[in-house]
Amino acid sequence: MNIFRFAGDLSHVFAIIILLLKIWKTRSCAGISGKSQILFAVVYLTRYLDLFTTYVSLYNSVMKVLFLATSGATVYLMYVKFKATYDHNHDSFRIEFLLIPCALLSFVINHEFTVMEVLWTFSIYLESVAILPQLFLVSKTGEAESITSHYLFALGSYRALYLLNWVYRYMVESHYDLIAIFAGIVQTILYCDFFYLYITKVLKGKKLQLPA
């Protein structure tokens, strides 16, 4: 544990809180990609199966339960409780184009060919692209509400901070994980354009707009 990883975890939790509050307070999931939320739920399910077999620390276990519970709650709110407000028409990204390549890649490139390791690797690859349906939705609608923009910024900050965590661990502990680093770089790159628009638009009180 170091300050960058801790800050990244806080940013991740903050993003989830923003999302859930947005849905619950407005009683609507408009502007949120249900497909991205399904992908994130799959990420946590495949990554945290070791919750029942491996104990690292109380902090680690609490975070795993938190991410599993909140991802399940988000999917429930979007596809059950507030289903009528979900924008099926614009949320049209073909997630099989993400799931299948990530699954195949996890079988080919992993640290160890075991069930748990392949599932963990799959979750790392999938998380790096899970936000694409959300960015695609924003692009199709042409704009994003401020609260949705805050959610995306917090989520992107989480990955950027985790990259700093890997740099720190390499410098201090001589430890690195090429799979996690590569996936983190890919995910951060996907957010770069959004980061620029967020800083130049949203923080100045303007609505974030993307070319359709």
Tab-separated table of C-alpha atoms in Angstrom:
chain	number	residue	atom	x	y	z
A	1	MET	CA	0.000	0.000	0.000
A	2	ASN	CA	1.176	3.508	-0.812
A	3	ILE	CA	-0.371	6.964	-1.143
A	4	PHE	CA	-0.987	6.612	-4.889
A	5	ARG	CA	-2.850	3.322	-4.579
A	6	PHE	CA	-4.845	4.607	-1.604
A	7	ALA	CA	-5.751	7.812	-3.478
A	8	GLY	CA	-6.681	5.709	-6.505
A	9	ASP	CA	-8.961	3.518	-4.391
A	10	LEU	CA	-10.612	6.606	-2.870
A	11	SER	CA	-11.147	8.066	-6.335
A	12	HIS	CA	-12.684	4.774	-7.458
A	13	VAL	CA	-15.040	4.669	-4.475
A	14	PHE	CA	-15.899	8.346	-5.012
A	15	ALA	CA	-16.814	7.606	-8.655
A	16	ILE	CA	-19.152	4.804	-7.588
A	17	ILE	CA	-20.799	6.998	-4.926
A	18	ILE	CA	-21.341	9.765	-7.493
A	19	LEU	CA	-22.947	7.299	-9.907
A	20	LEU	CA	-25.259	5.678	-7.369
A	21	LEU	CA	-26.337	9.026	-5.882
A	22	LYS	CA	-27.001	10.370	-9.361
A	23	ILE	CA	-29.258	7.433	-10.215
A	24	TRP	CA	-31.030	7.343	-6.854
A	25	LYS	CA	-31.627	11.078	-6.420
A	26	THR	CA	-32.843	11.690	-9.966
A	27	ARG	CA	-34.676	8.344	-10.066
A	28	SER	CA	-33.185	8.016	-13.525
A	29	CYS	CA	-30.242	6.364	-15.254
A	30	ALA	CA	-30.383	8.625	-18.302
A	31	GLY	CA	-26.934	9.300	-19.719
A	32	ILE	CA	-25.415	6.206	-18.071
A	33	SER	CA	-24.328	3.215	-20.118
A	34	GLY	CA	-25.805	0.035	-18.728
A	35	LYS	CA	-23.418	-1.938	-20.906
A	36	SER	CA	-20.385	-0.345	-19.263
A	37	GLN	CA	-21.883	-1.172	-15.868
A	38	ILE	CA	-22.389	-4.807	-16.905
A	39	LEU	CA	-18.756	-4.968	-18.018
A	40	PHE	CA	-17.561	-3.516	-14.706
A	41	ALA	CA	-19.700	-6.066	-12.840
A	42	VAL	CA	-18.063	-8.857	-14.871
A	43	VAL	CA	-14.638	-7.328	-14.071
A	44	TYR	CA	-15.251	-7.478	-10.321
A	45	LEU	CA	-16.857	-10.916	-10.395
A	46	THR	CA	-13.935	-12.486	-12.248
A	47	ARG	CA	-11.268	-10.590	-10.308
A	48	TYR	CA	-12.559	-11.085	-6.795
A	49	LEU	CA	-13.492	-14.766	-6.786
A	50	ASP	CA	-10.479	-15.199	-4.516
A	51	LEU	CA	-12.438	-13.331	-1.827
A	52	PHE	CA	-13.534	-16.764	-0.612
A	53	THR	CA	-10.128	-18.439	-0.838
A	54	THR	CA	-7.446	-15.839	-0.154
A	55	TYR	CA	-7.209	-13.369	2.707
A	56	VAL	CA	-4.809	-10.454	2.235
A	57	SER	CA	-6.041	-7.845	4.714
A	58	LEU	CA	-9.250	-6.405	6.144
A	59	TYR	CA	-8.884	-3.375	3.850
A	60	ASN	CA	-8.512	-5.617	0.800
A	61	SER	CA	-11.540	-7.728	1.693
A	62	VAL	CA	-13.728	-4.713	2.434
A	63	MET	CA	-12.858	-3.119	-0.903
A	64	LYS	CA	-13.621	-6.346	-2.770
A	65	VAL	CA	-17.037	-6.670	-1.103
A	66	LEU	CA	-17.731	-2.989	-1.747
A	67	PHE	CA	-16.989	-3.203	-5.477
A	68	LEU	CA	-18.961	-6.428	-5.886
A	69	ALA	CA	-21.969	-5.057	-4.006
A	70	THR	CA	-22.052	-1.638	-5.664
A	71	SER	CA	-21.594	-3.006	-9.185
A	72	GLY	CA	-24.472	-5.407	-8.595
A	73	ALA	CA	-26.599	-2.599	-7.137
A	74	THR	CA	-25.890	-0.362	-10.137
A	75	VAL	CA	-26.909	-3.047	-12.629
A	76	TYR	CA	-30.078	-3.706	-10.592
A	77	LEU	CA	-31.033	-0.024	-10.516
A	78	MET	CA	-30.479	0.354	-14.248
A	79	TYR	CA	-32.090	-2.814	-15.530
A	80	VAL	CA	-34.818	-3.372	-12.914
A	81	LYS	CA	-35.824	-0.481	-10.660
A	82	PHE	CA	-35.341	2.409	-13.116
A	83	LYS	CA	-35.493	0.383	-16.312
A	84	ALA	CA	-37.974	2.804	-17.915
A	85	THR	CA	-35.375	5.618	-17.839
A	86	TYR	CA	-32.587	3.591	-19.447
A	87	ASP	CA	-31.614	4.806	-22.930
A	88	HIS	CA	-31.470	1.540	-24.891
A	89	ASN	CA	-31.352	3.280	-28.258
A	90	HIS	CA	-28.158	5.249	-27.686
A	91	ASP	CA	-26.451	2.608	-25.525
A	92	SER	CA	-25.804	0.412	-28.549
A	93	PHE	CA	-22.129	-0.521	-28.244
A	94	ARG	CA	-21.508	-4.203	-29.110
A	95	ILE	CA	-19.851	-5.414	-25.911
A	96	GLU	CA	-19.093	-8.829	-27.411
A	97	PHE	CA	-16.390	-7.030	-29.398
A	98	LEU	CA	-14.725	-6.334	-26.040
A	99	LEU	CA	-15.540	-9.519	-24.134
A	100	ILE	CA	-14.328	-12.010	-26.735
A	101	PRO	CA	-10.920	-10.405	-27.520
A	102	CYS	CA	-10.227	-9.876	-23.803
A	103	ALA	CA	-11.095	-13.517	-23.087
A	104	LEU	CA	-8.889	-14.795	-25.890
A	105	LEU	CA	-6.006	-12.520	-24.874
A	106	SER	CA	-6.233	-13.679	-21.257
A	107	PHE	CA	-5.745	-17.283	-22.411
A	108	VAL	CA	-2.717	-16.365	-24.517
A	109	ILE	CA	-0.964	-13.765	-22.311
A	110	ASN	CA	-1.060	-14.394	-18.565
A	111	HIS	CA	1.330	-14.969	-15.688
A	112	GLU	CA	0.241	-18.542	-15.064
A	113	PHE	CA	-2.225	-20.779	-16.871
A	114	THR	CA	-4.565	-21.511	-13.981
A	115	VAL	CA	-8.281	-20.772	-13.647
A	116	MET	CA	-7.894	-17.982	-11.081
A	117	GLU	CA	-4.947	-16.379	-12.872
A	118	VAL	CA	-6.660	-16.415	-16.266
A	119	LEU	CA	-9.809	-14.912	-14.735
A	120	TRP	CA	-7.756	-12.205	-13.007
A	121	THR	CA	-5.948	-11.423	-16.266
A	122	PHE	CA	-9.259	-11.309	-18.144
A	123	SER	CA	-10.591	-8.800	-15.590
A	124	ILE	CA	-7.535	-6.573	-16.042
A	125	TYR	CA	-7.883	-6.555	-19.828
A	126	LEU	CA	-11.644	-6.007	-19.680
A	127	GLU	CA	-11.436	-3.162	-17.178
A	128	SER	CA	-9.094	-1.273	-19.501
A	129	VAL	CA	-11.842	-1.031	-22.157
A	130	ALA	CA	-15.029	-1.304	-20.063
A	131	ILE	CA	-15.595	2.457	-20.224
A	132	LEU	CA	-15.843	2.445	-24.041
A	133	PRO	CA	-19.650	1.922	-24.137
A	134	GLN	CA	-20.052	4.929	-21.800
A	135	LEU	CA	-17.804	7.128	-23.931
A	136	PHE	CA	-19.633	5.865	-27.028
A	137	LEU	CA	-22.971	6.808	-25.449
A	138	VAL	CA	-21.742	10.308	-24.609
A	139	SER	CA	-20.428	10.661	-28.149
A	140	LYS	CA	-23.773	9.588	-29.655
A	141	THR	CA	-25.855	11.928	-27.504
A	142	GLY	CA	-23.313	14.713	-28.002
A	143	GLU	CA	-23.151	15.800	-24.351
A	144	ALA	CA	-22.989	14.636	-20.750
A	145	GLU	CA	-24.573	15.971	-17.578
A	146	SER	CA	-22.149	17.552	-15.132
A	147	ILE	CA	-22.691	14.766	-12.587
A	148	THR	CA	-21.939	12.126	-15.235
A	149	SER	CA	-18.805	14.060	-16.179
A	150	HIS	CA	-17.697	14.084	-12.523
A	151	TYR	CA	-18.213	10.313	-12.386
A	152	LEU	CA	-16.095	9.758	-15.485
A	153	PHE	CA	-13.362	12.078	-14.244
A	154	ALA	CA	-13.161	10.301	-10.875
A	155	LEU	CA	-13.050	6.932	-12.618
A	156	GLY	CA	-10.307	8.078	-14.979
A	157	SER	CA	-8.347	9.578	-12.080
A	158	TYR	CA	-8.448	6.206	-10.333
A	159	ARG	CA	-6.602	4.561	-13.227
A	160	ALA	CA	-4.134	7.423	-13.632
A	161	LEU	CA	-3.295	7.219	-9.917
A	162	TYR	CA	-2.808	3.473	-10.219
A	163	LEU	CA	-0.238	4.087	-12.949
A	164	LEU	CA	1.643	6.307	-10.495
A	165	ASN	CA	1.294	3.467	-7.979
A	166	TRP	CA	3.083	1.117	-10.395
A	167	VAL	CA	5.842	3.674	-11.019
A	168	TYR	CA	6.288	4.083	-7.253
A	169	ARG	CA	6.391	0.339	-6.644
A	170	TYR	CA	8.976	-0.130	-9.384
A	171	MET	CA	11.197	2.609	-7.984
A	172	VAL	CA	10.849	1.673	-4.318
A	173	GLU	CA	10.190	-2.074	-4.370
A	174	SER	CA	11.623	-3.037	-7.790
A	175	HIS	CA	8.246	-4.661	-8.439
A	176	TYR	CA	6.237	-4.413	-11.634
A	177	ASP	CA	3.414	-6.210	-13.423
A	178	LEU	CA	3.547	-5.697	-17.182
A	179	ILE	CA	-0.027	-6.872	-17.745
A	180	ALA	CA	-1.487	-4.428	-15.209
A	181	ILE	CA	0.764	-1.591	-16.403
A	182	PHE	CA	-0.120	-2.106	-20.075
A	183	ALA	CA	-3.849	-2.296	-19.332
A	184	GLY	CA	-3.627	0.796	-17.120
A	185	ILE	CA	-1.892	2.764	-19.875
A	186	VAL	CA	-4.563	1.740	-22.415
A	187	GLN	CA	-7.354	2.747	-20.042
A	188	THR	CA	-5.755	6.092	-19.197
A	189	ILE	CA	-5.258	6.887	-22.900
A	190	LEU	CA	-8.976	6.304	-23.485
A	191	TYR	CA	-9.719	9.009	-20.922
A	192	CYS	CA	-7.227	11.604	-22.204
A	193	ASP	CA	-9.596	13.412	-24.560
A	194	PHE	CA	-12.281	13.405	-21.884
A	195	PHE	CA	-9.842	14.800	-19.285
A	196	TYR	CA	-9.051	17.722	-21.576
A	197	LEU	CA	-12.724	18.515	-22.180
A	198	TYR	CA	-13.518	18.128	-18.473
A	199	ILE	CA	-10.832	20.622	-17.446
A	200	THR	CA	-11.600	23.136	-20.194
A	201	LYS	CA	-15.404	22.863	-20.062
A	202	VAL	CA	-16.942	21.310	-16.938
A	203	LEU	CA	-14.663	22.992	-14.398
A	204	LYS	CA	-15.604	26.324	-15.983
A	205	GLY	CA	-19.292	25.633	-15.503
A	206	LYS	CA	-20.016	24.632	-19.086
A	207	LYS	CA	-21.750	21.438	-20.246
A	208	LEU	CA	-19.424	18.812	-21.614
A	209	GLN	CA	-20.109	18.262	-25.294
A	210	LEU	CA	-18.510	15.785	-27.663
A	211	PRO	CA	-18.785	15.572	-31.437
A	212	ALA	CA	-21.460	13.044	-32.343
